[in-house]
mmCIF file of C-alpha atoms in Angstrom:
data_model
loop_
_atom_site.group_PDB
_atom_site.id
_atom_site.type_symbol
_atom_site.label_atom_id
_atom_site.label_comp_id
_atom_site.label_asym_id
_atom_site.label_seq_id
_atom_site.Cartn_x
_atom_site.Cartn_y
_atom_site.Cartn_z
ATOM 1 C CA UNK R 24 -6.640 -10.611 -43.571
ATOM 2 C CA UNK R 25 -8.943 -7.590 -43.805
ATOM 3 C CA UNK R 26 -7.937 -3.985 -43.194
ATOM 4 C CA UNK R 27 -9.736 -3.766 -39.840
ATOM 5 C CA UNK R 28 -7.732 -6.693 -38.481
ATOM 6 C CA UNK R 29 -4.533 -5.130 -39.840
ATOM 7 C CA UNK R 30 -5.461 -1.890 -38.070
ATOM 8 C CA UNK R 31 -6.109 -3.722 -34.802
ATOM 9 C CA UNK R 32 -2.749 -5.487 -35.078
ATOM 10 C CA UNK R 33 -1.075 -2.124 -35.723
ATOM 11 C CA UNK R 34 -2.698 -0.647 -32.614
ATOM 12 C CA UNK R 35 -1.697 -3.657 -30.521
ATOM 13 C CA UNK R 36 1.929 -3.406 -31.714
ATOM 14 C CA UNK R 37 2.305 0.355 -31.205
ATOM 15 C CA UNK R 38 2.771 0.432 -27.391
ATOM 16 C CA UNK R 39 5.691 -1.984 -27.501
ATOM 17 C CA UNK R 40 8.112 0.787 -28.511
ATOM 18 C CA UNK R 41 7.191 2.677 -25.340
ATOM 19 C CA UNK R 42 7.439 -0.476 -23.226
ATOM 20 C CA UNK R 43 10.811 -1.325 -24.767
ATOM 21 C CA UNK R 44 12.114 2.179 -24.127
ATOM 22 C CA UNK R 45 10.881 2.136 -20.525
ATOM 23 C CA UNK R 46 12.573 -1.197 -19.838
ATOM 24 C CA UNK R 47 15.833 -0.757 -21.730
ATOM 25 C CA UNK R 48 16.822 2.927 -21.663
ATOM 26 C CA UNK R 49 18.670 3.865 -18.497
ATOM 27 C CA UNK R 50 20.205 7.067 -17.207
ATOM 28 C CA UNK R 51 23.956 6.765 -16.668
ATOM 29 C CA UNK R 52 25.387 10.006 -15.314
ATOM 30 C CA UNK R 53 22.914 12.205 -17.177
ATOM 31 C CA UNK R 54 23.257 10.253 -20.426
ATOM 32 C CA UNK R 55 20.491 7.978 -21.698
ATOM 33 C CA UNK R 56 21.829 4.576 -22.770
ATOM 34 C CA UNK R 57 19.880 1.871 -24.602
ATOM 35 C CA UNK R 58 20.718 -1.658 -23.441
ATOM 36 C CA UNK R 59 20.030 -4.456 -25.905
ATOM 37 C CA UNK R 60 18.706 -7.767 -24.620
ATOM 38 C CA UNK R 61 16.781 -10.661 -26.153
ATOM 39 C CA UNK R 62 13.630 -9.104 -24.657
ATOM 40 C CA UNK R 63 14.320 -5.758 -26.346
ATOM 41 C CA UNK R 64 14.637 -7.579 -29.670
ATOM 42 C CA UNK R 65 11.334 -9.373 -29.091
ATOM 43 C CA UNK R 66 9.530 -6.157 -28.140
ATOM 44 C CA UNK R 67 10.997 -4.499 -31.244
ATOM 45 C CA UNK R 68 9.634 -7.325 -33.403
ATOM 46 C CA UNK R 69 6.155 -6.761 -31.966
ATOM 47 C CA UNK R 70 6.381 -3.014 -32.625
ATOM 48 C CA UNK R 71 7.727 -3.251 -36.187
ATOM 49 C CA UNK R 72 5.274 -6.048 -37.036
ATOM 50 C CA UNK R 73 2.416 -3.761 -36.016
ATOM 51 C CA UNK R 74 3.905 -0.994 -38.138
ATOM 52 C CA UNK R 75 4.127 -3.407 -41.086
ATOM 53 C CA UNK R 76 0.435 -4.241 -40.615
ATOM 54 C CA UNK R 77 -0.448 -0.547 -40.786
ATOM 55 C CA UNK R 78 1.503 -0.119 -44.036
ATOM 56 C CA UNK R 79 -0.133 -3.182 -45.590
ATOM 57 C CA UNK R 80 -3.505 -1.727 -44.578
ATOM 58 C CA UNK R 81 -2.642 1.613 -46.189
ATOM 59 C CA UNK R 82 -1.623 -0.208 -49.378
ATOM 60 C CA UNK R 83 -4.899 -2.120 -49.466
ATOM 61 C CA UNK R 84 -6.802 1.142 -49.109
ATOM 62 C CA UNK R 85 -4.747 2.656 -51.932
ATOM 63 C CA UNK R 86 -3.924 5.493 -49.543
ATOM 64 C CA UNK R 87 -0.572 6.394 -51.122
ATOM 65 C CA UNK R 88 -2.138 6.937 -54.526
ATOM 66 C CA UNK R 89 -1.412 5.639 -57.986
ATOM 67 C CA UNK R 90 1.253 8.126 -59.093
ATOM 68 C CA UNK R 91 4.923 7.134 -59.342
ATOM 69 C CA UNK R 92 5.807 8.425 -55.876
ATOM 70 C CA UNK R 93 2.914 6.567 -54.246
ATOM 71 C CA UNK R 94 3.765 3.344 -56.046
ATOM 72 C CA UNK R 95 7.464 3.536 -55.118
ATOM 73 C CA UNK R 96 7.137 4.590 -51.467
ATOM 74 C CA UNK R 97 5.004 1.602 -50.375
ATOM 75 C CA UNK R 98 7.501 -1.144 -51.271
ATOM 76 C CA UNK R 99 10.324 1.068 -49.998
ATOM 77 C CA UNK R 100 8.821 1.399 -46.502
ATOM 78 C CA UNK R 101 8.002 -2.326 -46.438
ATOM 79 C CA UNK R 102 11.638 -3.084 -47.298
ATOM 80 C CA UNK R 103 13.110 -0.761 -44.677
ATOM 81 C CA UNK R 104 10.757 -2.112 -41.999
ATOM 82 C CA UNK R 105 11.632 -5.692 -42.907
ATOM 83 C CA UNK R 106 15.335 -4.881 -42.571
ATOM 84 C CA UNK R 107 14.688 -3.128 -39.244
ATOM 85 C CA UNK R 108 12.828 -6.220 -38.077
ATOM 86 C CA UNK R 109 15.780 -8.358 -39.183
ATOM 87 C CA UNK R 110 17.879 -6.326 -36.766
ATOM 88 C CA UNK R 111 15.349 -7.136 -34.031
ATOM 89 C CA UNK R 112 15.811 -10.855 -34.698
ATOM 90 C CA UNK R 113 19.585 -10.352 -34.625
ATOM 91 C CA UNK R 114 19.241 -8.443 -31.344
ATOM 92 C CA UNK R 115 17.176 -11.269 -29.881
ATOM 93 C CA UNK R 116 19.747 -13.908 -30.797
ATOM 94 C CA UNK R 117 22.976 -11.935 -30.254
ATOM 95 C CA UNK R 118 22.283 -8.746 -28.277
ATOM 96 C CA UNK R 119 24.909 -6.002 -28.598
ATOM 97 C CA UNK R 120 26.799 -7.955 -31.252
ATOM 98 C CA UNK R 121 29.158 -5.344 -32.667
ATOM 99 C CA UNK R 122 29.486 -6.471 -36.286
ATOM 100 C CA UNK R 123 29.096 -4.500 -39.492
ATOM 101 C CA UNK R 124 25.872 -6.350 -40.364
ATOM 102 C CA UNK R 125 24.445 -5.616 -36.902
ATOM 103 C CA UNK R 126 25.174 -1.889 -37.281
ATOM 104 C CA UNK R 127 23.883 -1.745 -40.874
ATOM 105 C CA UNK R 128 20.594 -3.410 -39.959
ATOM 106 C CA UNK R 129 20.293 -1.149 -36.903
ATOM 107 C CA UNK R 130 20.392 1.871 -39.227
ATOM 108 C CA UNK R 131 17.090 0.815 -40.782
ATOM 109 C CA UNK R 132 15.175 1.870 -37.666
ATOM 110 C CA UNK R 133 15.753 5.618 -38.284
ATOM 111 C CA UNK R 134 15.711 5.114 -42.061
ATOM 112 C CA UNK R 135 12.206 3.644 -41.711
ATOM 113 C CA UNK R 136 11.095 6.764 -39.846
ATOM 114 C CA UNK R 137 12.460 8.983 -42.607
ATOM 115 C CA UNK R 138 10.757 6.912 -45.302
ATOM 116 C CA UNK R 139 7.530 7.077 -43.264
ATOM 117 C CA UNK R 140 7.567 10.845 -43.754
ATOM 118 C CA UNK R 141 7.500 10.101 -47.492
ATOM 119 C CA UNK R 142 4.568 7.727 -46.961
ATOM 120 C CA UNK R 143 2.769 10.482 -45.058
ATOM 121 C CA UNK R 144 3.393 12.959 -47.872
ATOM 122 C CA UNK R 145 2.117 10.426 -50.428
ATOM 123 C CA UNK R 146 -1.057 9.838 -48.388
ATOM 124 C CA UNK R 147 -1.707 13.580 -48.032
ATOM 125 C CA UNK R 148 -1.114 14.149 -51.750
ATOM 126 C CA UNK R 149 -3.299 11.230 -52.852
ATOM 127 C CA UNK R 150 -6.275 12.421 -50.800
ATOM 128 C CA UNK R 151 -7.801 8.941 -50.593
ATOM 129 C CA UNK R 152 -8.207 9.237 -46.825
ATOM 130 C CA UNK R 153 -10.425 12.071 -45.627
ATOM 131 C CA UNK R 154 -10.335 14.507 -42.743
ATOM 132 C CA UNK R 155 -7.804 14.050 -39.953
ATOM 133 C CA UNK R 156 -7.076 10.453 -41.061
ATOM 134 C CA UNK R 157 -5.229 11.854 -44.048
ATOM 135 C CA UNK R 158 -2.509 13.352 -41.807
ATOM 136 C CA UNK R 159 -1.946 10.479 -39.362
ATOM 137 C CA UNK R 160 0.753 8.674 -41.440
ATOM 138 C CA UNK R 161 2.673 11.950 -41.762
ATOM 139 C CA UNK R 162 2.565 12.468 -37.985
ATOM 140 C CA UNK R 163 3.842 8.907 -37.483
ATOM 141 C CA UNK R 164 6.925 9.629 -39.566
ATOM 142 C CA UNK R 165 7.695 12.735 -37.523
ATOM 143 C CA UNK R 166 7.853 10.885 -34.198
#
């Protein structure tokens, strides 16, 4: 799969977080509550899969650089995203299943965002992408 196709898949997957939020976050007495359903798990899989495609594309471009930090951060973000996607599968099969594994896997959603900040820093430092493109991964981690 070439990098353009990976980029297209990333762009196709990106809106599913917004769609999922629109469908599954509800206001209960002034408090926003996320309701898990099999559909929310499926939409999460589409979103994280697109994110994975973007990271694979960045790796193929060598965007994170060849230093130690750049070489470590790529497999780290791929691992955290895979674990976050495992939670999506769990959510699809057993929504709102209150087990330790369910909660641990759920934690990889925000952990992935934190690690994405590291990916963004690695891309900026490496300087392999030029212009505004260099800062896009950093902005994605700060969502």
